[in-house]
Coordinates of C-alpha atoms and ligand atoms in Angstrom, one line a residue:
M1 CA 53.8 -92.5 -164.1
K2 CA 51.3 -95.1 -165.1
T3 CA 49.7 -97.1 -162.3
R4 CA 50.9 -100.4 -163.8
I5 CA 54.5 -99.2 -163.9
L6 CA 54.4 -97.7 -160.4
V7 CA 53.0 -100.8 -158.8
K8 CA 55.6 -103.0 -160.7
D9 CA 58.3 -100.7 -159.3
G10 CA 56.8 -101.2 -155.8
E11 CA 56.8 -105.0 -156.4
Y12 CA 60.5 -104.9 -157.5
R13 CA 61.5 -102.9 -154.4
L14 CA 59.7 -105.3 -152.1
S15 CA 61.1 -108.5 -153.6
S16 CA 64.6 -107.0 -153.5
A17 CA 64.1 -106.4 -149.8
G18 CA 63.2 -110.1 -149.4
C19 CA 59.4 -109.7 -148.9
M20 CA 57.7 -112.9 -149.6
D21 CA 54.5 -111.9 -151.4
A22 CA 55.9 -108.8 -153.2
K23 CA 53.4 -108.6 -156.0
I24 CA 50.3 -109.0 -153.7
D25 CA 51.7 -106.6 -151.2
A26 CA 52.6 -103.9 -153.8
E27 CA 49.0 -104.1 -155.2
E28 CA 47.4 -104.2 -151.7
L29 CA 49.3 -101.0 -150.7
F30 CA 48.2 -99.2 -153.8
C31 CA 44.6 -100.3 -153.2
Y32 CA 44.9 -99.2 -149.6
L33 CA 46.2 -95.8 -150.5
T34 CA 43.7 -95.1 -153.2
S35 CA 40.7 -96.9 -151.7
M36 CA 40.5 -99.0 -155.0
D37 CA 39.7 -102.6 -155.0
R38 CA 41.8 -105.1 -157.0
V39 CA 39.3 -105.2 -159.9
Q40 CA 39.6 -101.4 -160.3
L41 CA 43.3 -101.6 -160.0
F42 CA 43.3 -104.0 -162.9
L43 CA 40.9 -101.9 -165.0
R44 CA 42.8 -98.6 -164.3
A45 CA 46.3 -100.0 -164.8
E46 CA 47.0 -97.6 -167.7
E47 CA 45.9 -94.5 -165.9
E48 CA 48.5 -91.8 -164.8
V49 CA 49.1 -91.5 -161.1
D50 CA 49.4 -87.9 -159.7
P51 CA 52.8 -87.0 -158.2
E52 CA 51.4 -86.7 -154.6
T53 CA 49.9 -90.3 -154.7
E54 CA 53.1 -91.5 -156.2
R55 CA 55.1 -90.0 -153.4
K56 CA 52.8 -91.4 -150.7
Y57 CA 52.9 -94.9 -152.4
M58 CA 56.7 -94.9 -152.3
E59 CA 56.6 -94.1 -148.6
L60 CA 54.3 -97.1 -148.0
I61 CA 56.6 -99.3 -150.1
A62 CA 59.6 -98.1 -148.1
R63 CA 57.9 -99.0 -144.8
R64 CA 57.0 -102.5 -146.1
A65 CA 60.5 -102.9 -147.6
S66 CA 61.8 -102.3 -144.0
R67 CA 59.9 -105.5 -143.2
V68 CA 57.0 -103.9 -141.3
P69 CA 54.1 -106.4 -141.8
L70 CA 51.6 -105.3 -144.5
Q71 CA 48.8 -105.6 -141.9
H72 CA 50.6 -103.2 -139.5
I73 CA 50.6 -100.6 -142.4
T74 CA 47.0 -101.1 -143.5
G75 CA 45.8 -101.8 -139.9
Q76 CA 43.6 -104.7 -141.0
Q77 CA 43.4 -108.3 -142.0
E78 CA 40.5 -110.3 -143.4
F79 CA 39.7 -113.6 -141.6
M80 CA 36.8 -115.9 -142.4
G81 CA 35.5 -113.1 -144.7
Y82 CA 35.4 -110.6 -141.9
K83 CA 37.6 -107.5 -141.7
F84 CA 39.5 -107.4 -138.4
R85 CA 41.6 -104.5 -137.0
V86 CA 45.2 -105.4 -136.3
T87 CA 47.8 -103.6 -134.3
P88 CA 51.4 -104.6 -133.2
D89 CA 49.9 -105.7 -129.9
V90 CA 48.4 -108.9 -131.4
L91 CA 49.4 -111.6 -133.8
V92 CA 48.4 -110.9 -137.4
P93 CA 45.5 -113.3 -138.2
R94 CA 46.8 -116.3 -140.2
Q95 CA 44.7 -118.2 -142.7
D96 CA 45.8 -121.4 -140.9
T97 CA 43.5 -120.5 -138.0
E98 CA 40.5 -120.8 -140.3
T99 CA 40.9 -124.6 -140.0
L100 CA 40.1 -124.3 -136.2
V101 CA 37.2 -121.9 -136.7
T102 CA 35.6 -124.1 -139.5
E103 CA 35.8 -127.2 -137.4
A104 CA 34.5 -125.5 -134.3
A105 CA 31.6 -124.0 -136.2
R106 CA 30.8 -127.4 -137.7
I107 CA 30.6 -129.0 -134.2
I108 CA 28.5 -126.2 -132.8
Q109 CA 26.0 -126.2 -135.7
Q110 CA 25.6 -130.0 -135.4
R111 CA 24.8 -129.9 -131.7
P112 CA 21.2 -130.8 -130.9
K113 CA 19.5 -127.5 -129.8
K114 CA 17.8 -127.6 -126.4
K115 CA 14.2 -126.5 -126.5
Q116 CA 14.0 -123.0 -125.2
G117 CA 11.0 -121.3 -123.7
F118 CA 9.4 -118.3 -125.3
M119 CA 10.9 -115.9 -122.7
S120 CA 14.4 -117.2 -122.9
R121 CA 14.3 -117.0 -126.7
L122 CA 13.1 -113.4 -126.3
R123 CA 16.0 -112.7 -124.0
G124 CA 18.3 -114.3 -126.5
S125 CA 19.8 -116.7 -123.9
A126 CA 22.3 -118.8 -125.7
D127 CA 22.3 -122.6 -125.1
T128 CA 26.0 -123.1 -126.2
T129 CA 28.8 -121.5 -124.4
V130 CA 32.3 -121.0 -126.0
L131 CA 35.5 -119.8 -124.4
D132 CA 38.3 -118.5 -126.6
L133 CA 41.5 -118.5 -124.6
C134 CA 44.5 -116.3 -125.8
C135 CA 42.0 -114.5 -128.1
G136 CA 44.4 -111.8 -129.4
S137 CA 42.5 -109.7 -131.9
G138 CA 39.5 -111.9 -131.2
I139 CA 39.3 -113.6 -134.6
I140 CA 38.3 -117.1 -133.4
G141 CA 35.6 -116.1 -130.9
I142 CA 34.2 -113.3 -132.9
S143 CA 34.0 -115.4 -136.1
L144 CA 32.2 -118.1 -134.2
A145 CA 29.8 -115.6 -132.8
K146 CA 29.1 -114.3 -136.3
I147 CA 28.8 -117.8 -137.9
C148 CA 26.8 -119.6 -135.2
S149 CA 23.6 -118.1 -133.9
D150 CA 22.6 -118.5 -130.2
I151 CA 26.0 -119.0 -128.7
R152 CA 27.5 -117.2 -125.8
V153 CA 31.2 -116.4 -126.5
V154 CA 33.7 -115.4 -123.8
C155 CA 37.1 -114.3 -125.1
S156 CA 40.2 -113.8 -122.8
D157 CA 43.7 -112.7 -123.2
I158 CA 46.6 -111.9 -120.8
S159 CA 47.1 -108.6 -122.7
Q160 CA 44.7 -105.8 -121.9
K161 CA 45.6 -104.1 -125.2
A162 CA 44.6 -107.3 -127.0
V163 CA 41.3 -107.5 -125.1
D164 CA 40.5 -103.9 -125.9
L165 CA 41.3 -104.4 -129.6
A166 CA 39.2 -107.6 -129.7
A167 CA 36.3 -105.7 -128.1
D168 CA 36.6 -103.0 -130.8
N169 CA 36.6 -105.7 -133.5
A170 CA 33.4 -107.3 -132.0
K171 CA 31.8 -103.8 -132.0
D172 CA 32.8 -103.1 -135.6
L173 CA 31.5 -106.5 -136.7
R174 CA 28.4 -106.3 -134.6
A175 CA 29.3 -109.6 -132.9
K176 CA 28.0 -110.5 -129.4
A177 CA 30.9 -111.5 -127.3
E178 CA 32.3 -110.9 -123.8
F179 CA 35.9 -110.0 -123.0
V180 CA 38.0 -110.6 -120.0
C181 CA 41.7 -110.1 -119.2
G182 CA 43.9 -112.5 -117.4
D183 CA 46.4 -115.4 -117.5
L184 CA 44.6 -118.3 -119.2
F185 CA 41.8 -119.6 -116.9
G186 CA 42.8 -116.9 -114.3
A187 CA 40.8 -114.5 -116.5
L188 CA 37.6 -116.3 -115.4
S189 CA 37.9 -115.4 -111.7
P190 CA 35.5 -112.4 -111.8
K191 CA 32.0 -113.1 -110.6
P192 CA 29.8 -113.9 -113.6
Y193 CA 32.5 -116.3 -115.1
K194 CA 33.7 -118.0 -111.9
E195 CA 31.1 -120.7 -112.0
M196 CA 30.8 -121.0 -115.8
K197 CA 31.2 -124.3 -117.5
F198 CA 31.6 -124.3 -121.3
D199 CA 30.4 -126.5 -124.1
M200 CA 33.6 -125.7 -126.0
I201 CA 37.0 -124.2 -125.3
V202 CA 39.0 -123.0 -128.3
S203 CA 42.5 -121.6 -128.3
N204 CA 45.4 -120.7 -130.5
P205 CA 48.0 -120.2 -127.8
P206 CA 51.7 -119.3 -128.3
Y207 CA 53.4 -122.5 -129.6
I208 CA 56.7 -121.7 -131.3
K209 CA 59.8 -123.2 -129.7
S210 CA 61.8 -120.3 -128.1
K211 CA 65.0 -121.2 -130.0
I212 CA 63.1 -121.1 -133.3
I213 CA 62.0 -117.5 -132.9
P214 CA 65.3 -115.8 -134.0
M215 CA 65.0 -117.8 -137.2
L216 CA 61.5 -116.6 -138.1
Q217 CA 61.0 -114.0 -140.9
A218 CA 61.8 -110.4 -139.9
E219 CA 58.1 -109.4 -140.1
V220 CA 57.3 -111.9 -137.3
K221 CA 60.3 -111.8 -135.1
D222 CA 60.8 -108.0 -135.1
H223 CA 57.3 -106.8 -135.3
E224 CA 54.8 -109.3 -133.8
P225 CA 54.4 -109.7 -130.0
L226 CA 56.8 -112.3 -128.7
E227 CA 54.4 -113.2 -125.9
A228 CA 51.9 -114.3 -128.5
L229 CA 54.4 -116.7 -130.2
D230 CA 56.8 -118.1 -127.6
G231 CA 55.6 -121.5 -126.3
G232 CA 58.8 -122.1 -124.2
R233 CA 61.6 -124.6 -124.7
D234 CA 59.6 -127.3 -126.5
G235 CA 56.7 -125.0 -127.6
L236 CA 54.3 -126.9 -125.4
D237 CA 54.2 -124.7 -122.2
Y238 CA 50.7 -123.3 -122.8
Y239 CA 49.2 -126.7 -124.0
R240 CA 50.4 -128.3 -120.7
R241 CA 48.6 -125.7 -118.7
I242 CA 45.5 -125.7 -120.9
V243 CA 45.2 -129.5 -120.9
A244 CA 45.7 -129.6 -117.1
E245 CA 42.9 -127.2 -116.5
A246 CA 40.4 -127.2 -119.4
A247 CA 38.5 -130.2 -118.2
D248 CA 37.6 -128.3 -115.0
Y249 CA 35.9 -125.6 -117.1
L250 CA 34.2 -127.9 -119.6
K251 CA 30.8 -129.5 -119.3
P252 CA 30.8 -133.3 -119.6
S253 CA 31.4 -134.1 -123.3
G254 CA 32.4 -130.5 -123.8
W255 CA 34.9 -130.0 -126.7
L256 CA 38.5 -128.8 -126.6
L257 CA 39.9 -127.6 -129.9
L258 CA 43.5 -126.3 -130.1
E259 CA 45.5 -124.9 -132.9
I260 CA 48.9 -126.6 -133.1
G261 CA 52.2 -126.3 -135.0
H262 CA 52.5 -128.8 -137.9
D263 CA 54.9 -131.0 -135.9
Q264 CA 53.0 -131.0 -132.6
G265 CA 50.2 -133.4 -133.3
E266 CA 51.7 -136.4 -131.6
D267 CA 52.9 -134.4 -128.6
L268 CA 49.4 -133.1 -128.1
R269 CA 47.8 -136.5 -128.5
K270 CA 50.1 -137.8 -125.8
L271 CA 49.6 -134.8 -123.4
L272 CA 45.8 -135.2 -123.7
K273 CA 46.0 -139.0 -123.3
D274 CA 48.3 -138.8 -120.3
S275 CA 45.9 -136.4 -118.5
G276 CA 43.3 -139.1 -118.6
R277 CA 40.5 -136.6 -118.7
Y278 CA 39.7 -136.4 -122.4
T279 CA 38.5 -138.7 -125.2
P280 CA 41.2 -139.8 -127.7
A281 CA 42.3 -136.7 -129.7
E282 CA 41.8 -136.3 -133.4
V283 CA 44.3 -134.3 -135.4
I284 CA 42.9 -132.2 -138.2
K285 CA 44.9 -131.0 -141.2
D286 CA 44.9 -127.5 -142.7
L287 CA 44.4 -126.8 -146.4
P288 CA 48.0 -127.4 -147.4
G289 CA 47.7 -130.8 -145.6
R290 CA 49.7 -130.1 -142.4
D291 CA 48.6 -131.1 -138.9
R292 CA 46.9 -127.9 -137.6
V293 CA 44.2 -128.6 -135.0
V294 CA 43.6 -131.2 -132.2
K295 CA 40.1 -131.9 -131.0
C296 CA 38.8 -134.0 -128.2
Q297 CA 36.0 -134.1 -125.6
R298 CA 36.0 -134.0 -121.8
K299 CA 35.3 -137.5 -120.6
Ligands
LIG1 N1 51.2 -119.9 -136.7 C1 51.9 -118.8 -136.1 C2 53.2 -118.6 -136.9 O1 53.6 -119.5 -137.6 C3 52.2 -119.0 -134.7 C4 50.9 -118.9 -133.9 C5 51.1 -119.2 -132.5 O2 52.2 -119.3 -131.9 N2 50.0 -119.4 -131.9 O3 53.9 -117.6 -136.8

């Protein structure tokens, strides 16, 4: 069978199964199987596919048609131009989260750099410290470590499997970051971190309302870790805890940047205001124009 016909058949099967991006996924799976890129796929569309590849491709399509996320099949997802490993132990990286990373990187890069002595430059001691809470696969902290030079990044997560995966991602991408496991700020109780104050805390915590979860698409509700999604009755459980404690771990004027659901901007603005410990929060929109990030500074 010709490549073009086979991939079209794959697309048809995926869209019949209710998969959202059937065409993209059918092409991605063929590229994954044959190690082609999309340009090669286009140029070689009229070539015959051997029966063994055809059989293997149809197996992949059947898995995806059973609503296993594409990224669980390929084991990877690109984020900010970097390739991250993904497993069912972590949330699949969403493009939405690039809004948070872009804004955080902008703030870090605009910070006036302290003058460092020759020896501390030699040791590579970073003058800006960043904490990524609920790091999952590590996309936020690791991307910041790649984009911004001279920062010290600490990533934490309650799941040891997530922390291990994030550490593997940092190694693959040659990013300098440290990883600790624990429940939010509880992860910072070991010695070197106990006394640390950060210039910035970033987080994409679980924020979906519990009762919404059964209504999410099958890929998310049946395959992604519930503990990375469920933000409690009103979706704000983790924000309440983060807002209550973050100021204790921030330097004066240190930044707090949180990803939020598109309808949580006002709730977050109020939570932050009521705590009395932060400057008025600004809500930042994602590319499609929905509220996606809140940012403020410790007073
Ligand atoms: N944005 C994710 C989703 O829509 C949820 C991310 C989260 O809860 N942190 O599935």
